[in-house]
Amino acid sequence: MQRVKKKSSSTQDVGSEFKYSSNVTVLKCNNIPVPDLTQTTASAVVASFAVFCFLWSVNGDFVFDDNEAILNNRDVRLETSFFSIFKHDFWGDNITSSSSHKSYRPITVWTFRISYWAAGGYNPLGFHIVNITLHAINCVLALRVFSVIFGGISVSREGFKLFTSPKSSFLAALIFTVHPIHTENVAGIVGRADLLCTFFFFLSFLCFTRTFSTASRQTASALPEKLCPGSLCACVIFAALSLFSKEQGITVLGLCLVFDILQVTATKRKSLVQITKTGNVAEEDHLWLKTFAKRVSVIIITVLIFMTWRFRVMGANPPKFQHGDNPSAFQSNVLARVINYNYIYCLNVWLLLNPFWLCFDWAMGCVPPITSSTDHRILAPILLWLIILAVLWKCWMLIDCHVARTLLMLMAFSIVPFLPSTNIFFTVGFVIAERNLYISSFGFCGLVALGIVVISEYGNFHKVIRVCICLLVAVSTLRCLQRSQDWLSEEKLFRSAENVCPLNAKVHYNIGHVLSKKGETESAIKYYRESIRLNPLYDQPLNNLGNLLQELGHPLEAEKLLSKAVNISRSFAAGWMNLGVTKAHLKKYKEAEECYANAISLRKYYPDAHYNLGNLYLEIKNFKKAVAAYRKVIEMKPDHASSWINLILLYDELGQSNISLQLGKKVLALMPRSPGLMYTLANVYGKAEKFEDAEKLYLQAIELDPNQAAYFGNLAVLYHRWQRFKNAEEFYLRSLQIDPHNPTTIKNYKKLQKTLSHKR
């Protein structure tokens, strides 16, 4: 009789039959109604979905936090020293400053700098392509991490085995890929911090699992009996890179510890019980126990070093936030804070379950705090914790079961990366941050896939399950595409939040800000007033509304609003500067000077405040201080055209036309395409009767900006004085075509007509 040889494969489903030394039971995954793909094919499918879901976001602009983290961050620009990245926070401020958010992410800022260089400036397309690519890579890595978690690590008679579970891991990775909660991470460019953090996070975890597959391959134990320093060192390095990308990165070491403990519990439970009872360690258990202790020690010591170093980097001072950023943190007593924090945890879970309820910002009224024991929302955290505790207890009772260990590991992936956002270790500056759920959603998606696996094993529901999976993937993909559209522009993003959080003062403020930039002043004022009504202590809309009213000729109301803004936030540098502008307009020069001084003291690099201070000194005829102020602006920002123009005009008014012209030539070399500068310098040349030089500059300014009536009008005056009357007539008429009611141009043109009539 011929013997039938059994086929062997390096890729086994969890349901493959092995006799484990620890009598571990596993869950079969053969019945899941999903394709059984190779690792390469599954990776290609997952990556394709990742790109397709967020492909439309490549057309997006810089929106919301992108403005501060990228456009206004000097560390992104190539002219700034590379080493400044390591001295500043994520937003470009000094990390040790009391006003800093203390977010230290030099690797993320470095990639922004590379994108800036590669795109030749602030081209959002290049930034978006990098984000989409990173998400696709993370989804492929997620497939591998899911393979480890679902497959498990155990031992047969042949030695150590790292099993994989192609069907279940593919299903989990696909759900993770298309989850709409990731839209902010991918479509919002600042979400790159989470994408990079997750990239190194997954690599660190995979390296840690390699300590098992490399050190125990030749042993009969399910745990390595050698420390495997190479894989462990790589794990620590990638953890550090993850931490430098975003603060959540440090939590990967906690997950490594959970993974290690679960392996010990599963494979050496009897030995641990025996050691606990007798206090004696058998000779056969000595090596793995010693190695386990070393791994745990390395992880704990590394965490302590990272946390100590991180605390020192931010100047040993935690960040300070306002009430509107995180109202729960400002509740009157500990119990109220705990209840509200737990309610927020429930909302985060709900966002993972229902990603159709998304908002770019959840502060300022989006989530009203629970202030009464009769508030029915208290039931939500109670129910959440009952479910968690019940699941943990059940899993512990069935710890020998591979399903229980998988469930525990996926729960750890959901909870541990979320810990920095819980307000337990330090107060955070947000209520809910969708982009912080990127890693936690990995564990959640794994739990969904595990539920489908379990259901597939009981009952004949394959057709129903297949339809449900297809529907889940299709609906999630469509939601990703739709939500990506919201992130294409700031107005779309802010408008999308108006229905989700109508009580959020920041939503109304941001809509007003966008409308103001578009010139829709009346609508902007309406939204600013609504924002102030919802939150009377919100300094930003007070400031912006004050500026608008100042421009519209209502300085008294503007002064009142701006004074309130700086009284609410004494460190509001922009508010102090704007209040100074308003007081200067009201001829309250001494008070205006004090406001500018406050603004400058609060913000070391503040060219606009110095510029307005220079204008104040110019108005009160203190020319020496005006010159000093303008030169201070130029020292900070050499391309500040308005300061150069005022300085040139000031020297000309003081009768120092030679200095004025020398400055003009110097600045033209620095900014050769500034029509305003050319126009100003042409006026100086004209007054000095250097007509040819003046004519040349006027014509260049007109070529660069042909819609300025003043350019044509002053060139006409030049020709008039130069007695080139035909040219003067031509340019007076061209000026009046642009601005037909300009009294000066009309008066000069009438003078020219009289001159021409006398000549005839």
Coordinates of N, CA, C and O in Angstrom, one line a residue, residues 211 226-235:
T211 N 11.8 38.7 17.7 CA 12.7 38.1 18.7 C 12.2 36.7 19.1 O 13.0 35.9 19.5
K226 N 17.0 33.0 24.0 CA 18.1 33.9 23.8 C 17.4 35.3 23.6 O 16.3 35.4 23.2
L227 N 18.2 36.3 24.0 CA 17.6 37.7 24.0 C 17.3 38.2 22.6 O 16.5 39.1 22.4
C228 N 18.1 37.8 21.6 CA 18.0 38.3 20.3 C 18.2 39.8 20.2 O 17.2 40.5 19.9
P229 N 19.3 40.3 20.5 CA 19.6 41.7 20.7 C 19.3 42.5 19.4 O 18.9 43.7 19.4
G230 N 19.5 41.9 18.2 CA 19.3 42.6 16.9 C 17.9 43.0 16.8 O 17.6 44.2 16.5
S231 N 17.0 42.1 16.9 CA 15.6 42.4 16.7 C 15.1 43.3 17.8 O 14.3 44.3 17.5
L232 N 15.5 43.1 19.0 CA 15.1 44.0 20.1 C 15.6 45.4 20.0 O 14.9 46.4 20.2
C233 N 16.9 45.5 19.5 CA 17.4 46.8 19.2 C 16.7 47.6 18.1 O 16.4 48.8 18.2
A234 N 16.3 46.8 17.0 CA 15.6 47.4 16.0 C 14.2 47.9 16.5 O 13.7 48.9 16.1
C235 N 13.6 47.1 17.4 CA 12.3 47.5 17.9 C 12.4 48.8 18.7 O 11.5 49.7 18.5

